[in-house]
mmCIF file with all atom_site columns, C-alpha atoms in Angstrom:
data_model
loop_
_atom_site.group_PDB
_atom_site.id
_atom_site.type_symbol
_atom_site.label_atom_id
_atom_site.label_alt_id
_atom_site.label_comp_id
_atom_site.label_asym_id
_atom_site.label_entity_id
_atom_site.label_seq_id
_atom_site.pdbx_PDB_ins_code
_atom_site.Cartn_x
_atom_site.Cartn_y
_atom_site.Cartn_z
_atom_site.occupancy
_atom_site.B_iso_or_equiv
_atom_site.pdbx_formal_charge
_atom_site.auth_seq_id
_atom_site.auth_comp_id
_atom_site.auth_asym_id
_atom_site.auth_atom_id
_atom_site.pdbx_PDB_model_num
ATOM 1  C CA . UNK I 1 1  ? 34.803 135.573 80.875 1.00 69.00 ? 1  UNK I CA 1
ATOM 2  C CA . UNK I 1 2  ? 35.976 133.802 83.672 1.00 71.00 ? 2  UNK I CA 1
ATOM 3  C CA . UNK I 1 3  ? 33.472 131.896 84.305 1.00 72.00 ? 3  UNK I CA 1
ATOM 4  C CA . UNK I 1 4  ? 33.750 130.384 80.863 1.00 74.00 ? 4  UNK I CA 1
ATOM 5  C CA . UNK I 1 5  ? 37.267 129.878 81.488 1.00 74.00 ? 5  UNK I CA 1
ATOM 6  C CA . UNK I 1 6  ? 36.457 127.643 84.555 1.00 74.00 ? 6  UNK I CA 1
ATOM 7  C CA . UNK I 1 7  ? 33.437 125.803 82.325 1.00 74.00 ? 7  UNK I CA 1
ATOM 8  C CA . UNK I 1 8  ? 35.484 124.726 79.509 1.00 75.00 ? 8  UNK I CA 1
ATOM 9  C CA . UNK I 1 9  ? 38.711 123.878 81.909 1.00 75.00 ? 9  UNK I CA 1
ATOM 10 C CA . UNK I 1 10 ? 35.605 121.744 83.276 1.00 75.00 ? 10 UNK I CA 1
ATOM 11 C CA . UNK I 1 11 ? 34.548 120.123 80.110 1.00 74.00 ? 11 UNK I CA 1
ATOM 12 C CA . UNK I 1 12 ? 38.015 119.621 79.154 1.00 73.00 ? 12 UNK I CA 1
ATOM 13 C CA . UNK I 1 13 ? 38.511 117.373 82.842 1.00 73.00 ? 13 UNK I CA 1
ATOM 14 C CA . UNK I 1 14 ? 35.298 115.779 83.099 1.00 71.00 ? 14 UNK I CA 1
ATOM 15 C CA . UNK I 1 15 ? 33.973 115.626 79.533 1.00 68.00 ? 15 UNK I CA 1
ATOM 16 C CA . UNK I 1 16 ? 30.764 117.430 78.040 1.00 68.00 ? 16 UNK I CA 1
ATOM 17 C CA . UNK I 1 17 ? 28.442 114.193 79.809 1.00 64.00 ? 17 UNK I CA 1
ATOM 18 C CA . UNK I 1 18 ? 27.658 116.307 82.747 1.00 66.00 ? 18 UNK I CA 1
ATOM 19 C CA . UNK I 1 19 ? 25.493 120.001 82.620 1.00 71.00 ? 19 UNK I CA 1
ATOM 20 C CA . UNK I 1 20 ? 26.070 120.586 86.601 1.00 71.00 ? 20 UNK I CA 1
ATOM 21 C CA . UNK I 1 21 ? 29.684 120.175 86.003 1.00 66.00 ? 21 UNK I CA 1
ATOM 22 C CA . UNK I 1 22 ? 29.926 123.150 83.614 1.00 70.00 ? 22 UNK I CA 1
ATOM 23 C CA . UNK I 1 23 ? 26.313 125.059 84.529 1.00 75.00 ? 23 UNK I CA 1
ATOM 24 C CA . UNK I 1 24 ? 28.051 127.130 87.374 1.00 75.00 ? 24 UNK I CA 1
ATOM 25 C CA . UNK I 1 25 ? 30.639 128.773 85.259 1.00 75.00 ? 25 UNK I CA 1
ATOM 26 C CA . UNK I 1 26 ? 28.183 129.216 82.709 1.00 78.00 ? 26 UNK I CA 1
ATOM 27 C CA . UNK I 1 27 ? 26.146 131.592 85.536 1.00 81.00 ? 27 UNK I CA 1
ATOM 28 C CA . UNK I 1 28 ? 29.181 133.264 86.728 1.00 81.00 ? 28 UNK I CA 1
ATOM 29 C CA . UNK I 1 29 ? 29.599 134.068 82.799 1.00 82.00 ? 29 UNK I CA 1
ATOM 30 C CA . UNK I 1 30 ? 26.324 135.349 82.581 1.00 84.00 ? 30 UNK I CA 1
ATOM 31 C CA . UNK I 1 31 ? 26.010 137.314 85.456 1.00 86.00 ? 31 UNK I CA 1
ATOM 32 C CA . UNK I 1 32 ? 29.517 139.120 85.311 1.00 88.00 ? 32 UNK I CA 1
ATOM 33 C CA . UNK I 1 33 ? 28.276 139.960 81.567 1.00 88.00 ? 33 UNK I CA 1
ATOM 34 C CA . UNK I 1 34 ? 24.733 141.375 82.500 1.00 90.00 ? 34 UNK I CA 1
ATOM 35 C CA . UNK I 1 35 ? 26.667 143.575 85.134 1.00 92.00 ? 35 UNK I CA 1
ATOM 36 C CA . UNK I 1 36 ? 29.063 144.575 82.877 1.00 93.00 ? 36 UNK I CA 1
ATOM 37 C CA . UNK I 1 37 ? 26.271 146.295 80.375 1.00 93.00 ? 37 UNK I CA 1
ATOM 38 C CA . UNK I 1 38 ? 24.192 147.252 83.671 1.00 94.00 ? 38 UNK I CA 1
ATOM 39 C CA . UNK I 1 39 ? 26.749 149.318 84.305 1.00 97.00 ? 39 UNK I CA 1
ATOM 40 C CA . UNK I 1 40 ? 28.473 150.327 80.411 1.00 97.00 ? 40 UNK I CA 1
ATOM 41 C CA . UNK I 1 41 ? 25.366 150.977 78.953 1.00 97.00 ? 41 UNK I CA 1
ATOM 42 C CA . UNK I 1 42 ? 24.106 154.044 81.875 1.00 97.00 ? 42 UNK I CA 1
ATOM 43 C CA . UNK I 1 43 ? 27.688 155.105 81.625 1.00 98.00 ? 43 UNK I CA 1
ATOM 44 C CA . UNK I 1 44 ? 27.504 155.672 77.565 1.00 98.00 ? 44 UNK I CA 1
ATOM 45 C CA . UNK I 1 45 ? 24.294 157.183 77.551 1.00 98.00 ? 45 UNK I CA 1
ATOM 46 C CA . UNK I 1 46 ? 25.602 160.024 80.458 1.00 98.00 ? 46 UNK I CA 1
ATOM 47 C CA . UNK I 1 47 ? 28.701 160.073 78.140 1.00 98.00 ? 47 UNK I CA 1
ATOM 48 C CA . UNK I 1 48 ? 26.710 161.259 75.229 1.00 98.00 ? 48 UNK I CA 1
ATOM 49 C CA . UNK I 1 49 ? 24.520 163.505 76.792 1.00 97.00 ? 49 UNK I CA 1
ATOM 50 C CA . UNK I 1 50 ? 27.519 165.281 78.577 1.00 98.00 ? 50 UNK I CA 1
ATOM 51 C CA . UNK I 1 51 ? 29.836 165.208 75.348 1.00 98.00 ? 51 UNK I CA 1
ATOM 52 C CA . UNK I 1 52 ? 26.396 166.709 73.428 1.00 97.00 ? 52 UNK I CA 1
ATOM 53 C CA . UNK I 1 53 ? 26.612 169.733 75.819 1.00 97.00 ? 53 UNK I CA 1
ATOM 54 C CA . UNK I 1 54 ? 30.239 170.289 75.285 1.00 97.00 ? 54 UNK I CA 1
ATOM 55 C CA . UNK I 1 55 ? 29.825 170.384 71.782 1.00 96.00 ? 55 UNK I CA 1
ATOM 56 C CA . UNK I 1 56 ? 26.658 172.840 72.024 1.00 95.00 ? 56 UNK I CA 1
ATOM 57 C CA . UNK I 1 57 ? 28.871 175.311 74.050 1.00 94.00 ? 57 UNK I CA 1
ATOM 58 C CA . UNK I 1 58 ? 31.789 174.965 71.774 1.00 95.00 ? 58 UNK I CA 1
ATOM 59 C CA . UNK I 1 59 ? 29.753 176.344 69.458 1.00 94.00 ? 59 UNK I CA 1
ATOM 60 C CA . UNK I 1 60 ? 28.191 179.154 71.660 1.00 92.00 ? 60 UNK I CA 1
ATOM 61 C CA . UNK I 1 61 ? 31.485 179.847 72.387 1.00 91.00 ? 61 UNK I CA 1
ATOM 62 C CA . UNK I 1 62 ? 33.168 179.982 68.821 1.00 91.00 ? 62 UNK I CA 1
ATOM 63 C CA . UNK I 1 63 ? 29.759 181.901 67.645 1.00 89.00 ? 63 UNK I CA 1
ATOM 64 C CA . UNK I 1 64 ? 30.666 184.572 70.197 1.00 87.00 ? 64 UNK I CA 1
ATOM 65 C CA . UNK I 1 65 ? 34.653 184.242 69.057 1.00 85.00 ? 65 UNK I CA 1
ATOM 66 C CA . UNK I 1 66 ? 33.617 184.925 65.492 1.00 85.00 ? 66 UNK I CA 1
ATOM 67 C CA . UNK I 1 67 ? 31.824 188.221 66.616 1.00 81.00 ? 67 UNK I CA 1
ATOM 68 C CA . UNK I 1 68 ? 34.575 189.832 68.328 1.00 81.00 ? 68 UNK I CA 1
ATOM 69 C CA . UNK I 1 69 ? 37.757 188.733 66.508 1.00 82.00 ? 69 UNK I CA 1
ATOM 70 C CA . UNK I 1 70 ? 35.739 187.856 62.865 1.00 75.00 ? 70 UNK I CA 1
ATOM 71 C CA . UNK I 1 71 ? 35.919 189.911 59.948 1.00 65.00 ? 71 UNK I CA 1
ATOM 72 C CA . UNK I 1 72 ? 33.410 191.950 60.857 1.00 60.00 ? 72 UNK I CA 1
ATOM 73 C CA . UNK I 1 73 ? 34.558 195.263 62.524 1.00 61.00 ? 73 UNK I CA 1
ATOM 74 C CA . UNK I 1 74 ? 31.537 196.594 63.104 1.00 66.00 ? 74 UNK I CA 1
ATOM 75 C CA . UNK I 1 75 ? 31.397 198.299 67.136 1.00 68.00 ? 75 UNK I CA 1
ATOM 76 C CA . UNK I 1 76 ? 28.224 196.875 67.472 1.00 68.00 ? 76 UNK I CA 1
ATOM 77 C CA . UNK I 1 77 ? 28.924 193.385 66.633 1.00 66.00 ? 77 UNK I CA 1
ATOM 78 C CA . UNK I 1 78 ? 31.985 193.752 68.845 1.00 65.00 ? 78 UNK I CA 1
ATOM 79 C CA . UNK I 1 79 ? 30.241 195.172 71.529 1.00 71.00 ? 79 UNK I CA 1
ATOM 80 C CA . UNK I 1 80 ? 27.064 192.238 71.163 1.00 72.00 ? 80 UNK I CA 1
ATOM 81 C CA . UNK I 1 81 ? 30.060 189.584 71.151 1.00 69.00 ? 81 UNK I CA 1
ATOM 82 C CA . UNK I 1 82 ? 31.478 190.590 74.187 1.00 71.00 ? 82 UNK I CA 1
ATOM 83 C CA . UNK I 1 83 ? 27.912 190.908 76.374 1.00 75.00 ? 83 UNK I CA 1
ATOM 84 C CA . UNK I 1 84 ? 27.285 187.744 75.235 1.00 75.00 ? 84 UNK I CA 1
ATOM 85 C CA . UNK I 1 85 ? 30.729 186.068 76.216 1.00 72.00 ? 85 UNK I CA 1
ATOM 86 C CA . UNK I 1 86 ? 30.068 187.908 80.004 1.00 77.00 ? 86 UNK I CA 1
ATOM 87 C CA . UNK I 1 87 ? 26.537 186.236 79.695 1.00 78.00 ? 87 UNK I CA 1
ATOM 88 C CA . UNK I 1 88 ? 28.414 182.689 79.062 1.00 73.00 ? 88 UNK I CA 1
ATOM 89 C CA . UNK I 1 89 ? 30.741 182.893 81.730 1.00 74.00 ? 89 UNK I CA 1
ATOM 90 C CA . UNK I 1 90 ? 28.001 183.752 84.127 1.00 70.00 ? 90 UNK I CA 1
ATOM 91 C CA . UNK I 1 91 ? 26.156 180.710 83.042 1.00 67.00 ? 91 UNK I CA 1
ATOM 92 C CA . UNK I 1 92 ? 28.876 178.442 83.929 1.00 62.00 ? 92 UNK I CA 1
#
């Protein structure tokens, strides 16, 4: 963005006749830009694949919840819920 800042405050002394004048802020532009999405683009894609596993063992998690606190009071339930709650914990 700054470098189209410094291009058009270019234009704007010298007048649009002359491409050197403005071609350098035009670069900066462009290369601060393709850096930019070099870097955002990774960062989303590690953002979705972490976020994607929080929401998979949310639902591990609330799965195992259900068994031991649901409606069901059935011992065997109960006692599935909680081995696999220990089994969770040790995956962490």
């Amino acid at each position: 963005v700054l470098g189209m800042i410094q291009a058009f405050e270019l234009i704007a002394e010298v007048g649009v006749g002359d491409a050197k004048v403005v071609a350098s802020g035009i670069f900066q532009a462009l290369v601060t830009t393709a850096a930019g999405l070099g870097i955002g683009i990774p960062t989303l894609l590690v953002h979705a694949l972490l976020r994607r596993r929080v929401d998979d063992r949310v639902l591990e998690l609330e799965d195992v919840l259900e068994r031991l606190f649901g409606e069901s009071q059935d011992p065997a339930a109960r006692s599935e819920g909680l081995h696999e709650l220990d089994a969770l914990g040790a995956a962490s």
